Coordinates of C-alpha atoms in Angstrom, one line a residue:
Chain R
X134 CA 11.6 -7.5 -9.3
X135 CA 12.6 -9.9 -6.4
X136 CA 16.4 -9.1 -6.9
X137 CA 15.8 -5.5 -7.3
X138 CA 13.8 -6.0 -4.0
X139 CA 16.4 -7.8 -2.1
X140 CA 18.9 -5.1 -2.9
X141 CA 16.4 -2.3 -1.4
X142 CA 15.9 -4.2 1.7
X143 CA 19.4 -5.1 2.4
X144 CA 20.6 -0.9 1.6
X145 CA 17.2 0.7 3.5
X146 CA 17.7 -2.1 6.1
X147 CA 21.3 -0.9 6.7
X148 CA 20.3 2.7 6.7
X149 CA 17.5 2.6 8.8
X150 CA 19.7 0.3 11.0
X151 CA 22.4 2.7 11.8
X152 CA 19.7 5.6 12.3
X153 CA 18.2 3.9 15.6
X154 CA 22.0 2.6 17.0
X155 CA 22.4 0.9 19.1
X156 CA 19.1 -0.4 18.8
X157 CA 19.0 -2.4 15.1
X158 CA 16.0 -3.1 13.0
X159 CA 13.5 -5.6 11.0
X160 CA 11.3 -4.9 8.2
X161 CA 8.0 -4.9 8.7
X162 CA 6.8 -3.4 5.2
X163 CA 7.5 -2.4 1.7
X164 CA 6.0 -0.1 -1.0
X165 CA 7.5 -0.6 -4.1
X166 CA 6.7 1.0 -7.4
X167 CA 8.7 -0.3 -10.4
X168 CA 9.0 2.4 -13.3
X169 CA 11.3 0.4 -15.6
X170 CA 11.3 -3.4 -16.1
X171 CA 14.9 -3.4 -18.6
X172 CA 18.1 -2.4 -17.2
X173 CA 21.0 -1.9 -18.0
X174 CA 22.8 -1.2 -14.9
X175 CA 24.8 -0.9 -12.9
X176 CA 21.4 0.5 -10.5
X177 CA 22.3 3.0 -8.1
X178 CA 20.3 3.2 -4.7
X179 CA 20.0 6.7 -2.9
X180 CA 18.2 5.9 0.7
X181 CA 16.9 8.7 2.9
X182 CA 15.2 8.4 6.5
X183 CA 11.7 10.0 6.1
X184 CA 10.8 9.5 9.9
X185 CA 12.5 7.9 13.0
X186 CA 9.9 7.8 15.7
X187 CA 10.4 6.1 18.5
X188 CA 9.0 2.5 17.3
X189 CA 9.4 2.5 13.8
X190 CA 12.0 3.9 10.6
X191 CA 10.5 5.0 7.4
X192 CA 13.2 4.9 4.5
X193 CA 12.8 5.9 1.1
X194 CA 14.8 5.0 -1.6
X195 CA 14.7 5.9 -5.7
X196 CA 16.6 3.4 -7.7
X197 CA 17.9 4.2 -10.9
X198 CA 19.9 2.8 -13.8
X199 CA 23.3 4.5 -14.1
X200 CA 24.0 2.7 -17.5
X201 CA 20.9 4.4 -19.0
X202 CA 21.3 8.0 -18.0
X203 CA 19.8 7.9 -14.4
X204 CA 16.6 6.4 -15.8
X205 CA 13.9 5.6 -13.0
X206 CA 13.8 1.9 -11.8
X207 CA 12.1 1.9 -8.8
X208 CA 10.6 3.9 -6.0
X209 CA 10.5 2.5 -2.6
X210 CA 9.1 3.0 0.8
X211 CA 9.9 1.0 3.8
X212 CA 9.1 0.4 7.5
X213 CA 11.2 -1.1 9.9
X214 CA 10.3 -1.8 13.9
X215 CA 12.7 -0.8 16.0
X216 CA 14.2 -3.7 18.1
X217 CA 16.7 -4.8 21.2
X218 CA 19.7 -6.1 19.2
X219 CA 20.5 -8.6 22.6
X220 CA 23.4 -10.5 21.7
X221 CA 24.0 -9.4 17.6
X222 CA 26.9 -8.1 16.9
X223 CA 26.6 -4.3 15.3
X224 CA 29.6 -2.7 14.9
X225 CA 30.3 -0.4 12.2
X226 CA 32.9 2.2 11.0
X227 CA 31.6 5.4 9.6
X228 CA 31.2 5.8 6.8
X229 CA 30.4 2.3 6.3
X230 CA 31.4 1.5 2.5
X231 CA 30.3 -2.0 1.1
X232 CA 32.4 -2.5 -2.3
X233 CA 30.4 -3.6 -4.9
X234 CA 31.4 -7.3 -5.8
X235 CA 32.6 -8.4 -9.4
X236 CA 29.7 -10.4 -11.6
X237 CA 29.1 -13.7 -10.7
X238 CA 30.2 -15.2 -14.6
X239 CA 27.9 -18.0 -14.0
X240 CA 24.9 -16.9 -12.2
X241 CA 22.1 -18.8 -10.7
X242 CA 18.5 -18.1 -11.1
X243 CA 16.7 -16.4 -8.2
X244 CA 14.4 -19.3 -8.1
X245 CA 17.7 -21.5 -8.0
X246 CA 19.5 -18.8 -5.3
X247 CA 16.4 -18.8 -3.0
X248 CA 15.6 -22.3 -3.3
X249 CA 12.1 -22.1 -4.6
X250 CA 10.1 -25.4 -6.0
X251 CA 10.0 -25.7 -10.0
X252 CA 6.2 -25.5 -10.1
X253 CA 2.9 -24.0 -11.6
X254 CA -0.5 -22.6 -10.3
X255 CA -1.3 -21.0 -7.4
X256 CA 0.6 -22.4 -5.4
X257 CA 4.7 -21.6 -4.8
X258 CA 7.3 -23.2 -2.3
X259 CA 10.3 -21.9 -0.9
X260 CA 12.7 -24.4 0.9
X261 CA 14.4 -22.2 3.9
X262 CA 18.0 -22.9 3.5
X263 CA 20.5 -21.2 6.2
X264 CA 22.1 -19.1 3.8
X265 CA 18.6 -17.4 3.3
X266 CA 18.3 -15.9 6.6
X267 CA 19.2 -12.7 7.9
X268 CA 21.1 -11.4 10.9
X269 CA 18.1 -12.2 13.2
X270 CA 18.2 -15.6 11.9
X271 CA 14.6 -15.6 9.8
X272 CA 13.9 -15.7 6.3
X273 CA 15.2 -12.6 4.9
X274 CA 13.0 -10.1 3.1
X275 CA 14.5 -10.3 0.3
X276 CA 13.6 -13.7 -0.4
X277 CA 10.0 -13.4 0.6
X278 CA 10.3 -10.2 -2.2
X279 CA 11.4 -13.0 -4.4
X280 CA 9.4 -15.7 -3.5
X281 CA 6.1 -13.6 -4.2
X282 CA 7.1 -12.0 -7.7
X283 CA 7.6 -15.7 -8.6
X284 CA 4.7 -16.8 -7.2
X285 CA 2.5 -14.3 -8.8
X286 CA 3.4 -14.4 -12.0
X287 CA 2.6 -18.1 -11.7
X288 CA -0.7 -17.9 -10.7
X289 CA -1.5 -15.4 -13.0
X290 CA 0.1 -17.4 -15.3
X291 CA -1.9 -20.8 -14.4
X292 CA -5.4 -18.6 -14.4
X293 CA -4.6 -17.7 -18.7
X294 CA -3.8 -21.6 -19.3
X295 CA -7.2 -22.0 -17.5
X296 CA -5.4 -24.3 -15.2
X297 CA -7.3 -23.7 -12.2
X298 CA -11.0 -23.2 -13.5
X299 CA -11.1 -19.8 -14.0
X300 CA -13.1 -19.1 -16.5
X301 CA -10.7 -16.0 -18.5
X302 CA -8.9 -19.2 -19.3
X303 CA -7.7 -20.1 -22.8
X304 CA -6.4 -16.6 -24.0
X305 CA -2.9 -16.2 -25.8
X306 CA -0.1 -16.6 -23.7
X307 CA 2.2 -13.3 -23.1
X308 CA 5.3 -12.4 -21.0
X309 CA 4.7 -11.9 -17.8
X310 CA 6.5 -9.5 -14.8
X311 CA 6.0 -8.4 -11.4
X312 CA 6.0 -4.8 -11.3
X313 CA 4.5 -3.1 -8.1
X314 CA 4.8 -4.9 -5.2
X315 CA 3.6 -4.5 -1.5
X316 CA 4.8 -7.0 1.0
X317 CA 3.8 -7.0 4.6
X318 CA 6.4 -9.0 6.8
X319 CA 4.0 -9.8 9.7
X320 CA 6.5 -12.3 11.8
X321 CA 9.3 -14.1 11.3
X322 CA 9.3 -17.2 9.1
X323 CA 11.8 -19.3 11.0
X324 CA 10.9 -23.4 10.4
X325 CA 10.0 -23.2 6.7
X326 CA 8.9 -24.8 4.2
X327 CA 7.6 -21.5 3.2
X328 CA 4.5 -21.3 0.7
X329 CA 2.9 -18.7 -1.2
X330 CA -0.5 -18.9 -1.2
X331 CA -1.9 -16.8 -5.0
X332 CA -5.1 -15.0 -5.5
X333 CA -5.9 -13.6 -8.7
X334 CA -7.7 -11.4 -7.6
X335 CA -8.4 -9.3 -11.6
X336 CA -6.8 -6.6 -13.3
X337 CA -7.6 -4.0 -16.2
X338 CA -5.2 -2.9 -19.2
X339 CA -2.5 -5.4 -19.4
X340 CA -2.0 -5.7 -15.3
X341 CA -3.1 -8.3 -13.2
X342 CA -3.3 -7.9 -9.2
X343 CA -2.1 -11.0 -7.3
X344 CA -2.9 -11.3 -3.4
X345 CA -0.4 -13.8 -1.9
X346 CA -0.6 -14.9 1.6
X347 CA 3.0 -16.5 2.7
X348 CA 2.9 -19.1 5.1
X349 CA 5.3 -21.0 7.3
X350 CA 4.2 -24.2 7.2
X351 CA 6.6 -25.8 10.0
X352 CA 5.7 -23.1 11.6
X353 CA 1.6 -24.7 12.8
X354 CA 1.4 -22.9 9.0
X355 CA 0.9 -19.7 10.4
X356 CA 0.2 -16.2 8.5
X357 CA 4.2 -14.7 7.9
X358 CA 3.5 -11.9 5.3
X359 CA 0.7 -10.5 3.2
X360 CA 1.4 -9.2 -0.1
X361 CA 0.2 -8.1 -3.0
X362 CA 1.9 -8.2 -6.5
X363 CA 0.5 -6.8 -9.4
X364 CA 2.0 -8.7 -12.7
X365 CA 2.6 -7.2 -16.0
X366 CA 1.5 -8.3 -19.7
X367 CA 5.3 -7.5 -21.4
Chain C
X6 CA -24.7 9.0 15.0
X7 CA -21.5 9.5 15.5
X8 CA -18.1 8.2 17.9
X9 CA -17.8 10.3 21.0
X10 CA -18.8 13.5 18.8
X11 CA -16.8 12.7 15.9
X12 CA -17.0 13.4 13.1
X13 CA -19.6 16.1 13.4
X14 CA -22.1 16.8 11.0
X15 CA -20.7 18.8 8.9
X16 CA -17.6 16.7 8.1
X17 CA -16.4 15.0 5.0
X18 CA -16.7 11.9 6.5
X19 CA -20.7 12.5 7.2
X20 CA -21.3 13.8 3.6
X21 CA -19.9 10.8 2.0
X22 CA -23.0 9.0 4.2
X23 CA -20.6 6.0 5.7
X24 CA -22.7 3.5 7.1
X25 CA -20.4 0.6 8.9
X26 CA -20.9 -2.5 10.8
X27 CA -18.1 -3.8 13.2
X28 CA -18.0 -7.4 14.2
X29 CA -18.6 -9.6 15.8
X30 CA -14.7 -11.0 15.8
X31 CA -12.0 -8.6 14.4
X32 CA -14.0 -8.0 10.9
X33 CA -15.6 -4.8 9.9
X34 CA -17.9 -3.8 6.6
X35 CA -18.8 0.3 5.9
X36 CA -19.9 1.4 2.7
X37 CA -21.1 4.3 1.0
X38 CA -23.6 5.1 -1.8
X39 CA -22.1 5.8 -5.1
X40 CA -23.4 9.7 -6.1
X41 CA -21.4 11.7 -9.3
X42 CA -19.9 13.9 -7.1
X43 CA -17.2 11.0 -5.5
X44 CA -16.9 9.2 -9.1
X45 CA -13.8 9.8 -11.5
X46 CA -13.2 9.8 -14.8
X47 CA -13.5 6.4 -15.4
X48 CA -16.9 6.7 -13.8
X49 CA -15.7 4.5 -10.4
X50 CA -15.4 5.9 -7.0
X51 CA -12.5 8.2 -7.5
X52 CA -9.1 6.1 -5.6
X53 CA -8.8 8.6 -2.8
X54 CA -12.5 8.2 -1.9
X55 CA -11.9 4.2 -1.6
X56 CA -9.1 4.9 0.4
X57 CA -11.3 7.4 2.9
X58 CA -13.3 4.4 3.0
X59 CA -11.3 1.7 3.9
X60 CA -9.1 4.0 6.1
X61 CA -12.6 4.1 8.7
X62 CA -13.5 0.7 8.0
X63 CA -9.7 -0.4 9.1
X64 CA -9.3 2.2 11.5
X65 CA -13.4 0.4 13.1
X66 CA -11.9 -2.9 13.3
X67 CA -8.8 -1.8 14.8
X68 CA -10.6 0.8 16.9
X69 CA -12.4 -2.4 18.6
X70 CA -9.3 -4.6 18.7
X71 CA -7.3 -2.0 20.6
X72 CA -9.3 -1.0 22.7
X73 CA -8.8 1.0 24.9
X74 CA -6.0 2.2 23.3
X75 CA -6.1 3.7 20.4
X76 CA -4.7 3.9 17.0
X77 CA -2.9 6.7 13.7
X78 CA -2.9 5.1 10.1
X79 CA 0.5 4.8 9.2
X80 CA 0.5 3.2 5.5
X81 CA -2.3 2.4 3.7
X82 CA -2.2 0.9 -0.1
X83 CA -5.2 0.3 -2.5
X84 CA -4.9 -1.2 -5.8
X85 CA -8.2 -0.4 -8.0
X86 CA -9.0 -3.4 -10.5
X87 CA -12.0 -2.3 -12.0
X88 CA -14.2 0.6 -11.7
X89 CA -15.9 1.0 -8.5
X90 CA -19.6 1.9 -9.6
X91 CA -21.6 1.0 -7.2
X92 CA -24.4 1.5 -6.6
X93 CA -23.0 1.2 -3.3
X94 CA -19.5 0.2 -2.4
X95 CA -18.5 -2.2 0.2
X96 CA -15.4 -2.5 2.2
X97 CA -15.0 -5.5 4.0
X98 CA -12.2 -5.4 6.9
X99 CA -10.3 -8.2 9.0
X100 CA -7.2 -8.2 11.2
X101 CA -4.3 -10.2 9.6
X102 CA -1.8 -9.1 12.8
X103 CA -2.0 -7.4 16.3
X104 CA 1.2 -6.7 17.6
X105 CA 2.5 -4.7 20.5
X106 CA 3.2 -1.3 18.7
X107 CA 1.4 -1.8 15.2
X108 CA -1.9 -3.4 13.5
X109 CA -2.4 -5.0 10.2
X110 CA -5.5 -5.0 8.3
X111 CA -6.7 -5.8 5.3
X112 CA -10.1 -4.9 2.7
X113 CA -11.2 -6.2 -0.1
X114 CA -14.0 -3.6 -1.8
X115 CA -17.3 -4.6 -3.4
X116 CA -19.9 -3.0 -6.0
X117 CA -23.1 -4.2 -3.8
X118 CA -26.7 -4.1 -4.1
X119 CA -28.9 -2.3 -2.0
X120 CA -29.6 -5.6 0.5
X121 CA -26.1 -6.0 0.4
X122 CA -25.4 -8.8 -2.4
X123 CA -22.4 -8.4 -4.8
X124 CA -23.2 -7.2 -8.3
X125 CA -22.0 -9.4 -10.6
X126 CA -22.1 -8.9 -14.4
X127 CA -21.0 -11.0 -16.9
X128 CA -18.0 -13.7 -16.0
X129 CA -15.1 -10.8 -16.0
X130 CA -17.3 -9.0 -13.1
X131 CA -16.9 -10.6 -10.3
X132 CA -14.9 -10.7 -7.3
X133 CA -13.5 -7.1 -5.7
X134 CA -13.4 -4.0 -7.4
X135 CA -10.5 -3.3 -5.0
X136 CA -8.2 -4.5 -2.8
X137 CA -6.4 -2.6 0.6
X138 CA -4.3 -2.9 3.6
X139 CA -3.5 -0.6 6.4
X140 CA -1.0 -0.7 9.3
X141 CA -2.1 1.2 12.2
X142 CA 0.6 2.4 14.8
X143 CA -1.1 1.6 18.3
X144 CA -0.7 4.6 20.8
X145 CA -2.0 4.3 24.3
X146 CA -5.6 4.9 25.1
X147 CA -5.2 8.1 27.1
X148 CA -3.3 9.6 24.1
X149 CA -3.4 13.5 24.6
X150 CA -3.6 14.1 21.2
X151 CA -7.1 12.1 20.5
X152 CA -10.2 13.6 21.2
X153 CA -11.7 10.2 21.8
X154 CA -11.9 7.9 24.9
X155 CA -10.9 5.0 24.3
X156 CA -12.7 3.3 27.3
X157 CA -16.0 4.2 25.8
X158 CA -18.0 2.4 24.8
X159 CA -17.8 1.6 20.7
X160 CA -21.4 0.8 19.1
X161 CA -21.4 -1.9 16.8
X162 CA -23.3 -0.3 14.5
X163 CA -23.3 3.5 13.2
X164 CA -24.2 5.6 10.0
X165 CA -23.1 9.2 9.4
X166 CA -25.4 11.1 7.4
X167 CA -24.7 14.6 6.3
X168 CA -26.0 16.5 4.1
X169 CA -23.7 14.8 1.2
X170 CA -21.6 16.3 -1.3
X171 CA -23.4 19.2 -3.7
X172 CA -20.9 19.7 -5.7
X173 CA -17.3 17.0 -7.1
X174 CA -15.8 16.0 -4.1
X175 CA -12.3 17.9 -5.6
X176 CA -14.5 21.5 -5.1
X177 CA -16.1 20.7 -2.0
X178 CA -12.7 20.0 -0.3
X179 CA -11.6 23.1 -1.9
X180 CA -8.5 21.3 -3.5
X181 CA -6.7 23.8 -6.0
X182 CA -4.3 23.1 -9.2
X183 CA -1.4 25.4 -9.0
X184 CA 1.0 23.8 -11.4
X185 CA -0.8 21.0 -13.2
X186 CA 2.8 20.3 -14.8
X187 CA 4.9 19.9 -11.8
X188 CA 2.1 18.1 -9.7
X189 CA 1.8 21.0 -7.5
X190 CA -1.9 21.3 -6.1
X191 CA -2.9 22.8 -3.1
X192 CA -5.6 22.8 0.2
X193 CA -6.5 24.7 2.7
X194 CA -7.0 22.9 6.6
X195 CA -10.6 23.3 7.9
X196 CA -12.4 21.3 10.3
X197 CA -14.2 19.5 7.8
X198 CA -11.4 17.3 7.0
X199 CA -10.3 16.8 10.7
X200 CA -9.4 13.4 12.0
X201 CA -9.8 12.4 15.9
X202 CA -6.7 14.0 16.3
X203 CA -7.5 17.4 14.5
X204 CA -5.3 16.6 11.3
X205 CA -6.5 16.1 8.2
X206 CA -7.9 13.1 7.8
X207 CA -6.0 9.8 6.1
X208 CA -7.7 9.3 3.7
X209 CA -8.2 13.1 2.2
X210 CA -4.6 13.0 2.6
X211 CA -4.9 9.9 -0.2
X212 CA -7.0 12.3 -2.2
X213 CA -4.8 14.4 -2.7
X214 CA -2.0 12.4 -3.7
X215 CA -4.6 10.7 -6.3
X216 CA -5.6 14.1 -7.5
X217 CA -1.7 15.7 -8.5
X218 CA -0.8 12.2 -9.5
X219 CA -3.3 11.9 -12.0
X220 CA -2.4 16.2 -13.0
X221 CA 1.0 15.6 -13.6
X222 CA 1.2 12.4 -15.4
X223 CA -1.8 13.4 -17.5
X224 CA 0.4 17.0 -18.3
X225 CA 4.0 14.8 -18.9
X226 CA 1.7 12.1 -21.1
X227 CA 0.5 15.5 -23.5
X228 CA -1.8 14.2 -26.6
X229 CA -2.4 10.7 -25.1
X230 CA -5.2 11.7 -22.7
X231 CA -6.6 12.0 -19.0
X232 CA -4.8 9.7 -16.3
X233 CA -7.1 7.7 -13.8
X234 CA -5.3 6.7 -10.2
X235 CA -6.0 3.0 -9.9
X236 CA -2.8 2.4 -7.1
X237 CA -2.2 4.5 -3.9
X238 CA 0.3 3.6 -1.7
X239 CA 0.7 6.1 1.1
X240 CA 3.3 6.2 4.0
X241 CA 2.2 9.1 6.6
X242 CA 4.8 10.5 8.2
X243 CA 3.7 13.5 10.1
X244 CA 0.1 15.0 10.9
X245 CA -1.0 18.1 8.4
X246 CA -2.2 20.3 11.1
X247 CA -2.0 23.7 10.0
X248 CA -2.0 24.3 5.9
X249 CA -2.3 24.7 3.3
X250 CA -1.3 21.2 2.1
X251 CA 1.0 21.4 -0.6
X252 CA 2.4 18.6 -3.1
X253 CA 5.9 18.4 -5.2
X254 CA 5.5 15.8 -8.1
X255 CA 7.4 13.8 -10.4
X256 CA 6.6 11.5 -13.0
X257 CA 8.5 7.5 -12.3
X258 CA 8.4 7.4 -16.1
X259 CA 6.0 4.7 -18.4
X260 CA 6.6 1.3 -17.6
X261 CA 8.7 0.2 -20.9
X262 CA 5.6 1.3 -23.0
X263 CA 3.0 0.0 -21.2
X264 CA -0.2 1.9 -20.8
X265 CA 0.3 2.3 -17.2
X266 CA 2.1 4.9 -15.5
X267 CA 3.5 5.5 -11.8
X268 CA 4.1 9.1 -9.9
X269 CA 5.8 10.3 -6.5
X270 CA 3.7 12.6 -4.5
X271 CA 5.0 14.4 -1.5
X272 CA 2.3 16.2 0.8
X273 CA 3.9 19.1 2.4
X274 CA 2.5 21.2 5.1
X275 CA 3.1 24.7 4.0
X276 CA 2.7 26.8 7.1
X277 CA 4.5 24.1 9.4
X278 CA 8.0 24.7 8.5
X279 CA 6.7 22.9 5.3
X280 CA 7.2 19.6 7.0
X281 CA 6.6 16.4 4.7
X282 CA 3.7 15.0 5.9
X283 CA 2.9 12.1 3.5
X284 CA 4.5 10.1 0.4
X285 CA 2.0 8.9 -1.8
X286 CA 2.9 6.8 -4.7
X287 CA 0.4 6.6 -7.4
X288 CA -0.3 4.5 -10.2
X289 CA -2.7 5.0 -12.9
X290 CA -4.3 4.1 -16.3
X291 CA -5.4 6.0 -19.1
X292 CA -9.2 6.9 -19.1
X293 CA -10.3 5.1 -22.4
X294 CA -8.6 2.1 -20.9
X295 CA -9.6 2.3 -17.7
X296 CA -13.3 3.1 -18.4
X297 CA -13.2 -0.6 -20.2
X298 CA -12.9 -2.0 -16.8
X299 CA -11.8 -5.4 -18.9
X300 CA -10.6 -8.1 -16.6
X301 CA -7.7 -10.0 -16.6

C-alpha cells in the first residue's frame, strides 16, 4: 500500500501542481480506499482536479491494474495547499510525459528504500535520508504513506503475539496488509528521525483500525501527520 | 438553546437532541442519545449519523479556536469498529493543527452511560466505538455567506432539543432510492437540513453517501446479504444549495475475497448545473458480520 501510495502522491502532486502554476503545491491529506490487494500490473493512474479554490486542490485519482482487465486497485482523494514556489525551479513542457522506467531486476524492499528500522510493536522508525525528500526539501509523502502501512501492520501485529499486554493476545497468527489508509500531513518533517507512534485502536470482521501519530523527533518531537491505517487479515 | 439562532427548532440537528460541551483548551465532547430511529442494521448509530456528530463536535472546537473567524468542513473520515449502541454516544474532540487557511481535528467516539462513564463489556469492548478526523477550511469571520457572527459570544455549554426523530432517520430526511443498483438515491433541500451557511449540512451530506453505498454494494453483492457502512471518507467540494441531491455509484470491487467491501459515491446537485458537490468513499461490512461487533 505504501508504494501504491507514493505513486498517487507523486502523479496527483504533479497534477494538482501544474493546475495552480505558477504557484506549486504540498499535500496536506489523502483518502485512500484500496479495492484490490494482488496485482498484476502494470497499474494505470487517471488523476482529475475536483476543485481548485483559491487555497487548496482536490485531486482524485482511480488506480487500476491494466494486466488484469482494468480491475480496481485503489481510489484516491487528495488535498494540496496552495504555496509560493520562491526559489524552486517549475518549468514544464506541455504535455509533460514522464516515461515509465524499466524494472529495477533487483529491487529493494520499501522498508530498505525508505530507510525504516527492522523492528516490532508499536513503535516504527524511519531514518530521513536526502534522497527521501521532496522538492521542498521534507520528507516526502510517499514515505510517510510507507512508513505508516508498515508501522501498522506491526502493531497490529505485536497486539496478536500479545506483545504489548493486550489482552486479544495469543490468537493464530495470519497475513497481514494495510488496506485503507488516511494520512494527514500536518507540517513538514524536516530533522528526522521520524517515528510512528501505533494505536490499535479495534476492528470487526478480519480488519483492524490502527491510529498512528508520526513524529519528528529532531524536530522538539513535534506532531508531523495523523493517520489512520486500517490492516487486513489476508 | 441554540448558536446565534442556529439551528432552529425544527432542524435535524435539534431532533437528534445534541447536547455538547466545549473546553476549556481546544477539546470539545457532544453526544446524543441512542433512539431506533438513528440505529442501522447492525443495530449501531447508523455511520452518517456519527459523522453528523462529530462534524458539530469538530466544527465546536474549531468554532472556538477560530474565532472570530469562522470555519466550512472540507474532509471528514470515520472508521466505525464496533457498533455504536449507546445508550448514548460520545464524541470527544481536540485540535491536532491550526494553520493559517485550514484546521485539523480529530474524535474518538464512545458508547457512555448516562453520567458519562464508558460502557465497557467484556475485554473485546472497550476503547472507541469510532474513530474521526476533520479538516476545516478557515474563512474570515465577517464571511457573507455565514449567518453567524463570529464575534459573539460562543457559550460553553449548549443542548438542542427538538422534538426528535418519529420516524428512521432515512424517512424523516425524505431520502429516496431511485436505482438501488446503480447507487442512485435521491433528496430534496429543505431548511431542516441547513448548515450556518444555508447548504445542506456536512454531515447529512455523509448520510447520504452511507445510505447509496450500502444500496449499491448490497444490490452488486445479490444472495450474500444487507451491507452496513462502517468507513466514510468524504471530500466536499461545493455547497448543495438548491436540490435535489442526487448520487452516481460504483462498486471498488471485494477486497480479494474479504468480507469487506468499498464504494465511490458522488453527491450531485441536480438543479445547480448538477454540480458535484461531495465524494464520499464508503466502506462496509456485511450485516451478520457486522452485528458480531467481534474485536480484533
Amino acid at each position: 500500500m505504501g508504494g501504491l501510495l507514493t505513486t498517487v502522491d507523486s502523479i496527483g502532486g504533479v497534477l494538482a501542481g501544474l493546475s495552480v502554476q505558477p504557484d506549486w503545491i504540498v499535500t496536506t491529506s489523502m483518502m485512500a480506499t484500496i479495492a484490490h490487494l494482488s496485482h498484476r500490473g502494470p497499474l494505470r493512474s487517471h488523476a482529475r482536479v475536483l476543485r481548485r479554490g483559491r487555497n487548496a486542490v482536490v485531486t482524485g485519482l482511480d488506480v487500476v491494474d491494466e494486466g488484469n482487465d482494468d480491475l480496481p486497485v485503489a481510489a484516491v482523494t487528495m488535498t494540496s495547499a496552495v504555496l509560493d514556489p520562491g526559489a524552486m525551479s517549475l518549468e514544464f513542457v506541455r504535455p509533460v510525459r514522464s516515461p515509465m522506467p524499466p524494472p529495477v531486476p533487483d529491487p529493494q524492499t520499501p522498508e530498505e528504500f525508505f530507510n525504516i528500522e527492522p523492528g516490532e510493536g508499536l513503535l516504527t522508525r524511519l531514518h530521513l535520508a536526502d534522497r527521501l525528500r521532496n522538492p521542498w526539501g521534507i520528507l516526502h509523502g510517499g514515505a510517510v504513506a510507507t512508513l505508516v502501512d508498515v508501522a501498522a501492520c506491526r502493531a497490529v501485529a505485536a497486539v496478536r503475539d500479545g506483545a504489548d499486554g493486550d489482552p486479544r493476545g495469543g490468537e493464530p497468527a495470519v497475513g497481514l496488509a494495510a488496506g485503507d489508509t488516511v494520512i494527514h500531513y500536518l507540517r513538514p518533517a524536516r530533522v528526522g528521525p521520524v517515528e510512528a507512534r501505533c494505536q490499535v485502536l479495534g476492528g470487526r470482521d478480519g480488519c483492524t483500525l490502527v491510529r498512528v501519530a508520526v513524529h519528528d523527533v529532531g524536530a522538539a518531537d513535534r506532531l508531523v501527520d495523523l493517520a489512520s491505517v486500517a490492516v487486513l487479515d489476508v | 438553546m441554540t448558536v446565534g439562532g442556529y439551528p432552529p427548532a425544527l432542524h435535524f440537528l435539534s431532533d437528534l437532541g445534541i447536547e455538547a460541551h466545549v473546553g476549556p483548551g481546544p477539546v470539545a465532547t457532544a453526544r446524543i442519545r441512542v433512539t431506533p430511529h438513528m440505529t442501522g442494521r447492525d443495530g449501531g448509530v447508523r455511520a452518517g449519523v456519527l459523522a453528523t456528530l462529530v462534524d458539530v463536535v469538530g466544527g465546536a472546537v474549531a468554532a472556538r479556536v477560530l474565532r472570530p473567524d469562522w470555519m466550512a468542513t472540507a474532509d471528514l473520515t470515520l472508521e466505525v469498529v464496533r457498533p455504536a449502541t449507546g445508550p448514548f454516544v460520545e464524541a470527544r474532540a481536540t485540535v491536532v493543527r491550526r494553520g493559517r487557511t485550514t484546521l485539523v481535528t480529530e474524535a474518538g467516539v464512545f458508547n457512555v452511560l448516562d453520567e458519562g462513564s464508558e460502557v465497557t463489556i467484556g475485554a473485546e469492548d472497550h476503547g472507541p466505538v469510532a474513530w474521526a478526523t476533520m479538516t476545516f477550511a478557515v474563512l474570515p469571520g465577517q464571511s457573507p455567506t455565514s449567518t453567524l457572527d463570529g464575534h459573539q459570544e460562543l457559550p460553553d455549554r449548549w443542548a438542542l432539543a427538538g422534538e426528535g426523530l418519529d420516524r428512521p432517520v432515512v424517512e424523516a430526511l425524505s431520502i429516496s432510492v431511485v436505482d438501488a443498483a446503480e447507487g442512485r438515491i435521491s433528496m430534496p433541500v429543505q431548511d431542516y437540513l441547513f448548515n450556518s451557511f444555508g447548504a445542506v449540512q456536512g454531515g447529512v451530506m455523509a448520510l447520504l453517501g452511507e445510505v447509496a453505498g450500502a444500496e449499491v454494494l448490497g444490490e452488486s453483492a445479490g444472495a450474500e446479504g444487507d451491507f452496513v457502512a462502517t468507513d466514510l471518507r468524504v471530500a466536499y467540494l461545493a455547497l448543495g444549495r438548491v436540490g435535489p441531491i442526487v448520487s452516481r455509484s460504483r462498486v471498488l470491487a471485494a477486497q480479494d475475497g474479504h468480507p469487506h467491501r468499498s464504494a465511490v459515491v458522488e453527491l450531485f446537485d441536480a438543479a445547480a448545473g448538477d454540480r458535484l458537490t461531495t465524494v464520499i468513499d464508503v466502506g462496509a461490512v456485511r450485516v451478520a458480520a457486522a452485528a458480531t461487533g467481534a474485536g480484533s
